[in-house]
Amino acid sequence: MAISLRYGSYFYGDCQVGTERKERGVGSVEVLGGKNEFKGRQIVVKNQSSSDGWNPKDHSHCSIHASICLPRAMKWWEKSIVPNMTEITSSDHLVESLATAGDKLVIVDFYAPGCGGCKALHPKICQLAESNPDAIFLKVNYEEHKSMCHGLRIHVLPFFRLYRGAHGRVCSFSCTNATVKKLKDAMAKHGTERCSLGPAKGLEKEELLVLASNRGARFNRPPALSSI
């Protein structure tokens, strides 16, 4: 009796499981492997019946190894991100991003994964970024950068700071899903075409000194979180 051992080529996200097909004229064969075995473990081929006494355990080529790569579920702050939105990874990254922004309007969005107001506002921030491709949106995760946020005196979330060229910081405020118009109005006011004389100012000198002195420091004081 001819049997066929086959597992197909599967794509899951960006990951692929290889394709292989083997046939052998033997008795029926059962492939053992429940859901717990299909995670990179070996799938055992068990002989059920054979007309010629062939035992698959004696043939190493009949052992099938299958792996599956499961994509990590996206966090809410990772969804709907557009090209002009950047996740800040360090204080140096923030300083450099502001310094190289030129005359573009920069919106720094301070948020936290556990902030309900930040989560509710996130889709609208993504929409604003998409409709304002010339603006730069920098996202700062408070939980990952407590020292930096403390040095910048960020004590309430969600919180926004807007920067523009040589003028540096032009405004800062807290904003929720219910008061998102405040952010829209600020972007309309400071996002108009203008010519700044000189390079982008970025952070204030005092802030740069604080960030330089606070590197590696830890602060346990939590920010005030909005749930609206």
mmCIF file of N, CA and C in Angstrom, residues 50-51 54 61 68 76 82 105 135 150 201 212:
data_model
loop_
_atom_site.group_PDB
_atom_site.id
_atom_site.type_symbol
_atom_site.label_atom_id
_atom_site.label_comp_id
_atom_site.label_asym_id
_atom_site.label_seq_id
_atom_site.Cartn_x
_atom_site.Cartn_y
_atom_site.Cartn_z
ATOM 1 N N SER A 50 1.765 -2.800 8.371
ATOM 2 C CA SER A 50 2.725 -2.877 7.289
ATOM 3 C C SER A 50 2.706 -4.262 6.689
ATOM 4 N N SER A 51 2.706 -4.279 5.365
ATOM 5 C CA SER A 51 2.668 -5.571 4.682
ATOM 6 C C SER A 51 4.054 -6.175 4.548
ATOM 7 N N TRP A 54 8.037 -3.201 7.407
ATOM 8 C CA TRP A 54 8.847 -1.972 7.485
ATOM 9 C C TRP A 54 8.431 -1.152 8.692
ATOM 10 N N HIS A 61 14.943 9.334 7.912
ATOM 11 C CA HIS A 61 14.390 10.310 6.994
ATOM 12 C C HIS A 61 12.881 10.448 7.120
ATOM 13 N N ILE A 68 6.615 26.497 13.576
ATOM 14 C CA ILE A 68 5.693 27.567 13.208
ATOM 15 C C ILE A 68 6.108 28.829 13.947
ATOM 16 N N TRP A 76 -1.411 48.427 21.615
ATOM 17 C CA TRP A 76 -2.276 49.480 21.080
ATOM 18 C C TRP A 76 -1.467 50.668 20.569
ATOM 19 N N VAL A 82 2.044 55.634 11.165
ATOM 20 C CA VAL A 82 2.333 56.103 9.810
ATOM 21 C C VAL A 82 3.806 56.527 9.737
ATOM 22 N N LEU A 105 7.322 71.237 11.870
ATOM 23 C CA LEU A 105 6.639 71.204 13.164
ATOM 24 C C LEU A 105 6.810 69.819 13.768
ATOM 25 N N ALA A 135 4.552 67.181 9.129
ATOM 26 C CA ALA A 135 4.852 67.294 10.558
ATOM 27 C C ALA A 135 5.536 66.015 11.034
ATOM 28 N N HIS A 150 10.860 62.671 33.667
ATOM 29 C CA HIS A 150 10.976 63.433 34.911
ATOM 30 C C HIS A 150 11.853 64.659 34.690
ATOM 31 N N LYS A 201 16.153 74.609 17.321
ATOM 32 C CA LYS A 201 16.606 74.815 18.695
ATOM 33 C C LYS A 201 16.442 73.565 19.546
ATOM 34 N N ALA A 212 21.347 65.139 30.806
ATOM 35 C CA ALA A 212 22.725 64.656 30.867
ATOM 36 C C ALA A 212 23.079 64.163 32.270
#
